[in-house]
Amino acid sequence: MIRRIIEIDKEKCNGCGACANACHEGAISMIDGKAVLIRDDYCDGLGDCLPTCPTGAIKFVKREAAEYNEEAVKANMAAKKSVFSCPGSLSKSISHNQNNSAQNINSYCESKLSQWPVQIKLAPTKAPYFDGCKLLIAADCTAFAYGNFHNDFISGHITLVGCPKLDMVDYSEKLTEIIKQNNIKSVKVVRMEVPCCGGIENAVKTALMSSGKFIPWSVVTITTDGKILED
């Protein structure tokens, strides 16, 4: 059938992942750093993805395409939400011994992580450690790029990490439920300066708006050489 459907210009796509996060049907995935319409029958032709694209890489076209299949979309989204349960994903709080006199303070930095798991995909939507917490949502690479990440960012926060480009998943739904179901005091996003890292920032923005709560939030951007990017 001839119908309206999106078309993505790979040359214009900068790999930010905003469109994939905005697509509620899971029709768009990030493949080799570019947005791709993975199945015609997942696209409803409404274009929630269009206004999120910063480069204008997405447009509507009319062409021969499979009819929108709501049942296939539901099955696909359900499969994305299901996470294999393993002992490593069990939720728990972590406390640290503050007395490190046996360690050489110049060569030892104690972990500031206060909960497990940390991956957004594995984190529960409700847990005691979320109650009254300052929530840190960080792109995976930030902890490797910024040398003092534990002391400057993780300390005093509950930490969730992820990479929408690699996971190819919309974090906004999960983050919305976490914010809705828990008493979160504030949200801090730490991302890399690279364009594709905008996906995690956009997911947090969407989650905050969708939650219906007014929560203070901020964004810190880390450069690839490990510095904080000043505004």
Short mmCIF file of N, CA and C in Angstrom, two decimals, residues 23 33 42 66 70 75 81 87 97 113 116 132 172 177 187 194 196-197 216 226 228:
data_model
loop_
_atom_site.label_atom_id
_atom_site.label_comp_id
_atom_site.label_asym_id
_atom_site.label_seq_id
_atom_site.Cartn_x
_atom_site.Cartn_y
_atom_site.Cartn_z
N CYS A 23 10.63 7.86 19.34
CA CYS A 23 9.72 6.93 18.66
C CYS A 23 9.13 5.95 19.65
N GLY A 33 26.08 3.90 14.41
CA GLY A 33 26.12 5.34 14.67
C GLY A 33 25.13 6.17 13.88
N TYR A 42 6.43 -0.91 11.76
CA TYR A 42 6.52 -0.32 13.09
C TYR A 42 6.22 1.18 13.07
N ALA A 66 4.62 -1.44 4.08
CA ALA A 66 3.71 -2.33 4.81
C ALA A 66 2.83 -1.51 5.74
N GLU A 70 0.04 -2.67 14.76
CA GLU A 70 0.06 -2.35 16.19
C GLU A 70 0.44 -3.55 17.04
N ALA A 75 4.43 -6.29 20.61
CA ALA A 75 5.29 -7.44 20.89
C ALA A 75 6.75 -7.01 20.93
N LYS A 81 11.41 -4.47 26.82
CA LYS A 81 11.29 -4.21 28.26
C LYS A 81 11.73 -5.39 29.10
N PRO A 87 21.69 -13.15 39.00
CA PRO A 87 22.09 -12.69 40.33
C PRO A 87 22.78 -11.33 40.32
N ASN A 97 33.36 1.45 54.42
CA ASN A 97 34.12 1.76 55.63
C ASN A 97 34.92 3.03 55.40
N LEU A 113 30.19 4.53 45.21
CA LEU A 113 28.93 3.94 44.75
C LEU A 113 28.13 3.43 45.93
N TRP A 116 23.42 -0.93 43.94
CA TRP A 116 23.60 -1.83 42.79
C TRP A 116 22.23 -2.35 42.39
N GLY A 132 14.21 10.04 48.57
CA GLY A 132 14.89 11.24 49.02
C GLY A 132 16.28 11.42 48.44
N SER A 172 13.74 6.77 28.29
CA SER A 172 12.82 7.73 28.89
C SER A 172 11.67 7.05 29.64
N GLU A 177 9.26 6.16 35.03
CA GLU A 177 8.71 5.36 36.12
C GLU A 177 9.52 5.52 37.41
N VAL A 187 18.02 15.81 40.00
CA VAL A 187 18.59 14.97 38.95
C VAL A 187 19.77 15.69 38.32
N VAL A 194 30.35 14.56 22.86
CA VAL A 194 30.05 14.04 21.53
C VAL A 194 28.54 14.10 21.25
N CYS A 196 26.29 12.17 19.87
CA CYS A 196 25.44 11.01 20.14
C CYS A 196 25.06 10.91 21.61
N CYS A 197 25.83 11.57 22.48
CA CYS A 197 25.55 11.52 23.92
C CYS A 197 24.32 12.37 24.27
N PRO A 216 14.40 19.86 40.42
CA PRO A 216 15.60 20.56 39.94
C PRO A 216 16.52 19.60 39.20
N GLY A 226 38.81 14.75 29.19
CA GLY A 226 38.59 14.64 30.62
C GLY A 226 38.40 15.93 31.38
N ILE A 228 35.74 19.37 32.37
CA ILE A 228 34.36 19.81 32.41
C ILE A 228 34.21 20.96 31.42
#
